[in-house]
Amino acid sequence: MNVHDSEKMLGVLSENGYSEAEGPENADLVIFNTCAIREKAEQKFYSQLGRTKLLKRGRKSLKIAVAGCVAQETKDKLIRRAPYVDFVIGPQNIHLISHMVTGRLQAGLFDDNQKLALQELAASRKSLIKAWVSIMYGCNNFCTYCIVPYTRGREVSRPSSSIISEVDDLAKRGYKEVTLLGQNVNSYKSDIDFPELLRKIDALKIDRIRFVTSHPRDFSEKLIEAIAELPHVCEHIHLPIQSGSDGILRLMNRGYTYREYLEKIDVLRKKIPAIAITADVITGFPGETAMDHEATMRAIREISFDGLFAFKFSARRGTKAYGMDGHIGDDLKSQRLSEILNLQEKITYKKNHVLEGTTQEVLIEGPSETDPSMLTGRTKTNKIVTISDNGETPGSYVVVRIDRARQHSLLGVNVSLDGVSAGS
Ligand code: SF4
């Protein structure tokens, strides 16, 4: 979500004659697009902000802006703590960023009228292959650990016609993949609901459709049917479980039990056998006992996720969980986190290992970050595949025989070069 917001800021600024600088040393304006979900990210932001202050000391004309959730959440505190910041702007006010830098508006903008989030902004996208498309903003769920409903406001959905025309335009410009974005895409609701929106987008000329994030409570059979039937919707679901303990799920206000989550996974796997499932887990939520932790470990074993994003609970001021009893020490949180990660590493490797010897259709994205002599791409199930660079162009599809599973990726050979046809 934040990455796409940055693309939109860049889009707005490009329309006003700005272009992206190589780094803060060459910039006239440095924008921090902040995330308030975890405390660590906020601390990192403050230390980077301090470094930019030093740059500004040597170059008075440098302007510094802070956008995103930390800006919305801390507003006056941020201005007091860092008075050298020129502009502070909330997530709903991105469209006004050019007005701020040209001095046409005041230094702090936090209008949280959700309709503002629906402003059509031309994003300046880095990739020519894959694009993020926001379909809704905000969240009504109030999970007790989460600051999003306070910083991004209540849910508001974009009209379907505007989303369809954006995806159609991307398809015409040669984009191969879109990821539909929202805090809780399953509760998208305008003139049509989310499964109907998927059907309309599937009818456009875009090869791959992904979406994040899904909430287990709103993950309906109607949606599962749509994923199963629609050829362009990728066989990968990210469905945050957060905990395997019903007691903790209740304290988190997640609105489902572990059994209900599991039943949805069963239906998904029955209807779409090739589906890859990833999830988020929070460990060390206030009051989490050894038994609760064991319930999460059991859930991970039982479900056997393809991948897992696990985090230590981070208390955010302003959320209900912040004031709860039973906060857990960092050492115990770290120990539980490493148990979860170790278990998942074994499961992920085992799942990747099963793919050895199979052939997979891979959309090539570009040179590998770790070894530029290799190319990487992804399967429809969102597995990262690395192949030797034989001149395949980014954006092309190749059939890859998987030769070796690695911990976080697969190593393969392009067998479409041997005459096997690859298509989308
Ligand atoms: S559904 Fe997601 S965004 Fe909404 S409150 Fe819960 S964790 Fe936050």
Coordinates of C-alpha atoms and ligand atoms in Angstrom, one line a residue:
M1 CA 0.0 0.0 0.0
N2 CA 2.8 2.4 1.0
V3 CA 4.8 1.6 -2.1
H4 CA 1.9 2.4 -4.3
D5 CA 1.2 5.6 -2.4
S6 CA 4.8 6.6 -3.2
E7 CA 4.2 5.9 -6.9
K8 CA 1.2 8.2 -6.7
M9 CA 3.2 10.9 -5.0
L10 CA 5.8 10.6 -7.7
G11 CA 3.0 10.8 -10.3
V12 CA 1.6 14.0 -8.8
L13 CA 5.0 15.6 -8.6
S14 CA 6.0 14.5 -12.2
E15 CA 2.9 16.2 -13.5
N16 CA 4.2 19.3 -11.8
G17 CA 7.7 19.3 -13.3
Y18 CA 9.6 17.2 -10.7
S19 CA 11.6 14.1 -11.5
E20 CA 13.1 11.4 -9.2
A21 CA 16.6 12.2 -7.9
E22 CA 19.3 9.6 -7.6
G23 CA 19.5 10.0 -3.9
P24 CA 18.9 12.6 -1.1
E25 CA 22.3 14.2 -1.8
N26 CA 21.0 15.4 -5.2
A27 CA 17.4 16.1 -4.3
D28 CA 15.5 19.4 -3.8
L29 CA 12.8 17.6 -1.9
V30 CA 13.0 14.4 0.3
I31 CA 9.7 12.7 1.1
F32 CA 9.5 10.1 3.9
N33 CA 6.5 8.0 3.2
T34 CA 6.0 6.4 6.7
C35 CA 4.4 3.3 8.1
A36 CA 3.1 3.1 11.7
I37 CA 2.3 -0.5 11.8
R38 CA 5.4 -1.5 13.8
E39 CA 7.3 0.5 16.2
K40 CA 10.6 -0.5 14.7
A41 CA 9.7 1.1 11.3
E42 CA 8.9 4.3 13.1
Q43 CA 12.2 4.3 15.0
K44 CA 14.0 3.7 11.7
F45 CA 12.2 6.6 10.1
Y46 CA 13.3 8.9 12.9
S47 CA 16.9 7.9 12.5
Q48 CA 16.8 8.5 8.7
L49 CA 15.1 11.8 9.3
G50 CA 18.0 12.8 11.6
R51 CA 20.5 12.0 8.8
T52 CA 18.5 14.2 6.4
K53 CA 18.5 17.0 8.9
L54 CA 22.3 17.0 8.6
L55 CA 22.0 17.3 4.8
K56 CA 19.6 20.2 5.2
R57 CA 22.1 22.0 7.5
G58 CA 24.6 22.1 4.6
R59 CA 21.9 22.9 2.0
K60 CA 19.2 25.2 3.3
S61 CA 17.1 25.0 0.1
L62 CA 16.5 21.3 0.7
K63 CA 12.8 20.6 1.6
I64 CA 11.8 17.7 3.8
A65 CA 8.3 16.2 3.8
V66 CA 6.8 13.5 5.9
A67 CA 3.8 11.6 4.6
G68 CA 1.9 8.4 5.4
C69 CA 0.6 6.9 8.7
V70 CA 3.2 8.3 11.1
A71 CA 2.5 11.8 9.8
Q72 CA -1.3 11.2 10.3
E73 CA -0.9 9.6 13.7
T74 CA 1.6 11.9 15.4
K75 CA 0.9 15.2 13.6
D76 CA 1.8 17.9 16.1
K77 CA 4.3 15.7 18.0
L78 CA 6.2 15.2 14.8
I79 CA 6.3 18.9 14.0
R80 CA 7.5 19.6 17.6
R81 CA 10.1 16.8 17.6
A82 CA 11.5 17.7 14.1
P83 CA 10.8 21.4 13.5
Y84 CA 13.1 21.4 10.4
V85 CA 10.5 19.3 8.6
D86 CA 8.8 21.5 6.0
F87 CA 5.7 19.6 5.2
V88 CA 3.7 16.9 7.0
I89 CA 0.9 15.3 5.0
G90 CA -1.6 12.5 5.8
P91 CA -2.3 9.5 3.6
Q92 CA -5.7 11.0 2.4
N93 CA -4.0 14.2 1.1
I94 CA -1.5 12.9 -1.4
H95 CA -3.2 14.8 -4.2
L96 CA -2.2 18.0 -2.5
I97 CA 1.5 17.3 -2.3
S98 CA 2.4 19.5 -5.3
H99 CA 0.4 22.4 -3.8
M100 CA 2.5 22.1 -0.6
V101 CA 5.8 22.2 -2.3
T102 CA 4.9 25.2 -4.4
G103 CA 3.8 27.0 -1.2
R104 CA 0.2 27.2 -2.1
L105 CA -0.9 25.3 1.1
Q106 CA 0.0 25.3 4.7
A107 CA 2.6 22.9 6.1
G108 CA 0.4 20.3 7.7
L109 CA -2.6 18.6 6.0
F110 CA -4.6 15.9 7.6
D111 CA -8.1 16.2 6.2
D112 CA -9.4 12.7 6.9
N113 CA -12.4 12.9 4.7
Q114 CA -12.3 9.4 3.2
K115 CA -13.7 10.7 -0.1
L116 CA -10.4 12.4 -0.7
A117 CA -8.7 9.0 -0.9
L118 CA -10.8 8.3 -4.0
Q119 CA -9.1 11.1 -6.0
E120 CA -7.9 9.7 -9.3
L121 CA -4.1 10.1 -9.2
A122 CA -1.8 9.0 -12.1
A123 CA 0.8 6.8 -10.5
S124 CA 4.4 7.0 -11.7
R125 CA 5.2 3.2 -11.8
K126 CA 8.7 1.9 -11.8
S127 CA 7.8 -1.5 -13.2
L128 CA 6.6 -1.9 -16.8
I129 CA 5.4 -5.4 -16.1
K130 CA 3.6 -5.4 -12.8
A131 CA 1.3 -2.7 -11.4
W132 CA -0.4 -2.0 -8.1
V133 CA -4.0 -0.8 -8.3
S134 CA -5.8 0.5 -5.2
I135 CA -9.4 -0.6 -5.1
M136 CA -10.3 0.6 -1.6
Y137 CA -8.9 2.6 1.3
G138 CA -9.2 2.4 5.1
C139 CA -10.5 -0.4 7.3
N140 CA -13.5 -1.0 9.6
N141 CA -12.2 -4.0 11.4
F142 CA -10.4 -2.5 14.4
C143 CA -8.1 -5.4 15.2
T144 CA -7.0 -4.4 18.7
Y145 CA -3.3 -4.3 17.7
C146 CA -3.7 -2.2 14.5
I147 CA -3.4 1.5 14.0
V148 CA -4.7 1.5 10.4
P149 CA -8.4 2.4 11.0
Y150 CA -7.1 5.4 13.0
T151 CA -4.6 6.6 10.4
R152 CA -6.3 5.6 7.2
G153 CA -9.9 6.0 8.3
R154 CA -13.0 3.9 7.5
E155 CA -13.4 1.7 4.4
V156 CA -14.3 3.5 1.2
S157 CA -14.3 1.7 -2.2
R158 CA -13.4 3.1 -5.6
P159 CA -16.2 2.9 -8.2
S160 CA -15.7 -0.3 -10.2
S161 CA -15.8 1.6 -13.5
S162 CA -12.7 3.6 -12.5
I163 CA -10.8 0.5 -11.4
I164 CA -11.7 -1.3 -14.6
S165 CA -10.7 1.6 -16.8
E166 CA -7.3 1.8 -14.9
V167 CA -6.6 -1.9 -15.4
D168 CA -7.8 -1.8 -19.0
D169 CA -5.3 1.1 -19.6
L170 CA -2.5 -0.9 -18.0
A171 CA -3.3 -3.9 -20.2
K172 CA -3.2 -1.8 -23.3
R173 CA 0.2 -0.4 -22.3
G174 CA 1.6 -3.9 -22.1
Y175 CA 1.4 -4.6 -18.3
K176 CA 1.2 -8.3 -17.6
E177 CA 0.1 -8.4 -14.0
V178 CA -2.0 -6.3 -11.6
T179 CA -2.2 -6.6 -7.8
L180 CA -5.5 -5.2 -6.5
L181 CA -4.8 -3.4 -3.2
G182 CA -6.8 -2.7 -0.1
Q183 CA -6.5 -3.2 3.7
N184 CA -9.4 -5.7 3.4
V185 CA -10.1 -6.3 -0.3
N186 CA -12.8 -8.9 0.4
S187 CA -15.1 -6.2 1.8
Y188 CA -14.8 -4.2 -1.4
K189 CA -18.3 -2.9 -2.1
S190 CA -19.4 -0.3 -4.6
D191 CA -22.0 -1.0 -7.3
I192 CA -20.6 -4.6 -7.3
D193 CA -18.8 -6.8 -4.7
F194 CA -15.2 -8.1 -4.9
P195 CA -15.9 -11.4 -6.6
E196 CA -17.9 -9.6 -9.3
L197 CA -15.1 -7.0 -9.7
L198 CA -12.6 -9.9 -10.2
R199 CA -14.9 -11.3 -12.9
K200 CA -14.9 -8.0 -14.7
I201 CA -11.1 -7.6 -14.5
D202 CA -10.6 -11.1 -15.6
A203 CA -12.4 -10.3 -18.9
L204 CA -9.8 -7.6 -19.7
K205 CA -6.5 -8.4 -21.5
I206 CA -4.4 -8.7 -18.4
D207 CA -2.6 -12.0 -17.9
R208 CA -2.3 -12.2 -14.1
I209 CA -4.4 -10.8 -11.4
R210 CA -3.4 -10.9 -7.7
F211 CA -4.9 -9.2 -4.7
V212 CA -4.0 -8.3 -1.1
T213 CA -4.9 -8.3 1.7
S214 CA -7.7 -10.7 2.4
H215 CA -9.4 -11.0 5.8
P216 CA -10.3 -14.6 6.8
R217 CA -13.7 -13.6 8.1
D218 CA -14.8 -12.0 4.8
F219 CA -13.2 -14.7 2.6
S220 CA -16.4 -16.1 1.1
E221 CA -17.3 -19.2 -0.9
K222 CA -18.4 -16.8 -3.7
L223 CA -14.8 -15.5 -3.8
I224 CA -13.3 -19.0 -3.7
E225 CA -15.6 -19.9 -6.7
A226 CA -14.4 -16.8 -8.6
I227 CA -10.7 -17.6 -8.0
A228 CA -11.3 -21.2 -9.1
E229 CA -13.1 -20.3 -12.3
L230 CA -11.3 -17.2 -13.5
P231 CA -8.2 -18.2 -15.6
H232 CA -6.2 -15.0 -14.9
V233 CA -6.6 -14.9 -11.2
C234 CA -3.4 -16.3 -9.8
E235 CA -3.3 -19.4 -7.6
H236 CA -2.0 -17.7 -4.5
I237 CA -3.8 -16.3 -1.5
H238 CA -2.3 -14.3 1.3
L239 CA -4.7 -14.9 4.3
P240 CA -3.3 -13.6 7.6
I241 CA -4.1 -16.0 10.4
Q242 CA -2.3 -14.0 13.2
S243 CA -2.7 -16.8 15.8
G244 CA -3.7 -20.4 16.1
S245 CA -5.3 -19.8 19.6
D246 CA -9.0 -18.8 19.8
G247 CA -8.4 -16.9 23.0
I248 CA -5.8 -14.7 21.3
L249 CA -7.9 -14.3 18.2
R250 CA -10.7 -13.1 20.4
L251 CA -8.4 -10.6 22.2
M252 CA -7.2 -9.4 18.8
N253 CA -10.8 -8.9 17.7
R254 CA -10.2 -10.9 14.5
G255 CA -13.7 -12.2 14.2
Y256 CA -13.0 -15.9 13.4
T257 CA -11.9 -19.0 15.3
Y258 CA -9.0 -21.2 14.2
R259 CA -11.6 -23.9 13.2
E260 CA -13.3 -21.4 10.9
Y261 CA -10.0 -20.4 9.3
L262 CA -9.1 -24.0 8.7
E263 CA -12.5 -24.7 7.1
K264 CA -11.8 -21.9 4.6
I265 CA -8.4 -23.3 3.8
D266 CA -9.9 -26.8 3.3
V267 CA -12.5 -25.4 0.8
L268 CA -9.8 -23.4 -1.0
R269 CA -7.6 -26.5 -1.4
K270 CA -10.5 -28.7 -2.5
K271 CA -11.6 -26.2 -5.1
I272 CA -8.1 -25.1 -6.2
P273 CA -5.6 -27.9 -5.6
A274 CA -2.6 -25.9 -6.9
I275 CA -3.3 -23.0 -4.6
A276 CA -0.3 -21.6 -2.7
I277 CA -1.2 -20.1 0.7
T278 CA 0.8 -17.6 2.7
A279 CA -0.1 -15.8 5.9
D280 CA 0.9 -13.4 8.7
V281 CA 1.4 -14.4 12.3
I282 CA 1.9 -12.1 15.3
T283 CA 3.7 -13.7 18.2
G284 CA 3.8 -12.4 21.8
F285 CA 0.4 -10.7 21.8
P286 CA -0.5 -9.5 25.4
G287 CA -1.6 -12.5 27.5
E288 CA -0.2 -15.1 25.0
T289 CA 0.6 -18.2 27.1
A290 CA 2.9 -21.1 26.2
M291 CA -0.3 -23.0 25.3
D292 CA -1.4 -20.2 22.9
H293 CA 2.0 -20.2 21.3
E294 CA 1.8 -24.0 20.9
A295 CA -1.6 -23.6 19.3
T296 CA 0.0 -21.3 16.7
M297 CA 2.8 -23.8 16.1
R298 CA 0.3 -26.6 15.7
A299 CA -1.7 -24.4 13.2
I300 CA 1.4 -23.8 11.1
R301 CA 2.2 -27.6 11.1
E302 CA -1.4 -28.5 10.3
I303 CA -2.0 -25.9 7.5
S304 CA 1.5 -26.2 6.0
F305 CA 1.7 -22.7 4.6
D306 CA 3.8 -22.0 1.5
G307 CA 5.3 -19.0 3.2
L308 CA 4.8 -17.1 6.4
F309 CA 5.5 -13.5 7.5
A310 CA 5.9 -13.7 11.3
F311 CA 6.3 -10.6 13.5
K312 CA 6.8 -9.9 17.2
F313 CA 3.8 -8.0 18.7
S314 CA 4.6 -4.3 18.7
A315 CA 2.5 -2.1 21.0
R316 CA 1.2 0.9 19.2
R317 CA -0.1 3.8 21.3
G318 CA -3.7 4.5 20.4
T319 CA -4.7 0.9 19.9
K320 CA -6.7 -1.2 22.4
A321 CA -3.9 -3.8 22.7
Y322 CA -1.5 -1.0 24.0
G323 CA -3.4 -0.8 27.3
M324 CA -4.0 -4.6 27.7
D325 CA -2.7 -6.6 30.6
G326 CA 0.0 -9.3 30.2
H327 CA 2.5 -7.6 27.9
I328 CA 5.3 -10.1 27.1
G329 CA 9.0 -9.5 27.4
D330 CA 11.1 -9.1 24.3
D331 CA 13.3 -12.1 25.0
L332 CA 10.3 -14.4 25.1
K333 CA 8.8 -12.8 22.0
S334 CA 12.1 -13.4 20.2
Q335 CA 12.3 -17.0 21.3
R336 CA 8.7 -17.7 20.1
L337 CA 9.4 -15.9 16.8
S338 CA 12.5 -18.0 16.1
E339 CA 10.6 -21.2 16.9
I340 CA 7.9 -20.1 14.4
L341 CA 10.4 -19.1 11.7
N342 CA 12.5 -22.3 12.1
L343 CA 9.4 -24.5 11.8
Q344 CA 8.2 -22.5 8.7
E345 CA 11.6 -22.7 7.1
K346 CA 11.4 -26.5 7.1
I347 CA 7.9 -26.4 5.7
T348 CA 8.7 -23.9 3.0
Y349 CA 11.8 -25.9 1.9
K350 CA 9.8 -29.1 1.8
K351 CA 7.1 -27.5 -0.3
N352 CA 9.7 -26.1 -2.7
H353 CA 11.4 -29.5 -2.8
V354 CA 8.2 -31.1 -4.1
L355 CA 8.4 -28.9 -7.2
E356 CA 11.8 -30.3 -8.3
G357 CA 11.5 -31.9 -11.7
T358 CA 8.2 -30.1 -12.5
T359 CA 7.8 -27.5 -15.2
Q360 CA 6.4 -24.1 -14.3
E361 CA 5.3 -21.1 -16.3
V362 CA 7.4 -18.1 -15.2
L363 CA 6.8 -14.4 -15.9
I364 CA 10.3 -13.0 -16.2
E365 CA 10.8 -9.8 -14.1
G366 CA 14.5 -9.0 -14.7
P367 CA 18.0 -9.6 -13.3
S368 CA 18.3 -11.3 -10.0
E369 CA 19.2 -8.9 -7.2
T370 CA 21.7 -11.3 -5.7
D371 CA 23.3 -12.4 -9.0
P372 CA 22.9 -10.1 -11.9
S373 CA 24.0 -12.8 -14.4
M374 CA 20.8 -14.6 -13.6
L375 CA 17.2 -13.7 -14.2
T376 CA 14.3 -14.0 -11.8
G377 CA 10.5 -14.3 -12.3
R378 CA 7.5 -15.7 -10.6
T379 CA 5.1 -18.6 -11.1
K380 CA 1.4 -17.9 -10.8
T381 CA 1.6 -19.3 -7.3
N382 CA 4.1 -16.5 -6.5
K383 CA 7.2 -18.7 -6.1
I384 CA 10.4 -16.9 -7.1
V385 CA 12.3 -18.8 -9.8
T386 CA 15.8 -18.1 -11.0
I387 CA 17.2 -19.1 -14.4
S388 CA 20.4 -18.4 -16.3
D389 CA 20.2 -15.3 -18.5
N390 CA 19.8 -16.4 -22.1
G391 CA 18.5 -13.1 -23.3
E392 CA 14.9 -13.7 -22.1
T393 CA 13.2 -10.3 -22.0
P394 CA 11.5 -9.0 -18.8
G395 CA 7.8 -9.4 -19.3
S396 CA 8.1 -12.6 -21.3
Y397 CA 6.8 -16.0 -20.2
V398 CA 9.0 -19.0 -20.2
V399 CA 8.5 -22.6 -19.2
V400 CA 11.0 -23.5 -16.6
R401 CA 12.0 -27.0 -15.4
I402 CA 12.7 -26.7 -11.7
D403 CA 16.1 -28.3 -10.9
R404 CA 16.7 -27.3 -7.4
A405 CA 14.7 -26.0 -4.4
R406 CA 16.3 -23.4 -2.3
Q407 CA 15.0 -21.9 0.9
H408 CA 13.2 -19.0 -0.5
S409 CA 13.3 -19.6 -4.3
L410 CA 13.6 -22.2 -7.0
L411 CA 16.5 -22.7 -9.4
G412 CA 15.5 -23.9 -12.9
V413 CA 16.3 -24.1 -16.6
N414 CA 14.3 -22.4 -19.4
V415 CA 13.0 -25.4 -21.4
S416 CA 10.9 -23.3 -23.7
L417 CA 14.3 -22.8 -25.4
D418 CA 14.1 -26.5 -26.3
G419 CA 11.0 -25.9 -28.3
V420 CA 8.4 -26.2 -25.5
S421 CA 6.0 -23.3 -26.1
A422 CA 5.4 -20.8 -23.3
G423 CA 2.3 -18.6 -23.3
S424 CA 0.1 -16.8 -20.9
Ligands
SF4_1 S1 -8.1 -6.0 9.0 FE1 -5.9 -5.4 8.8 S2 -5.9 -3.2 8.4 FE2 -7.9 -3.7 9.3 S3 -7.7 -3.4 11.5 FE3 -7.2 -5.6 11.1 S4 -5.0 -5.7 10.8 FE4 -5.6 -3.5 10.6

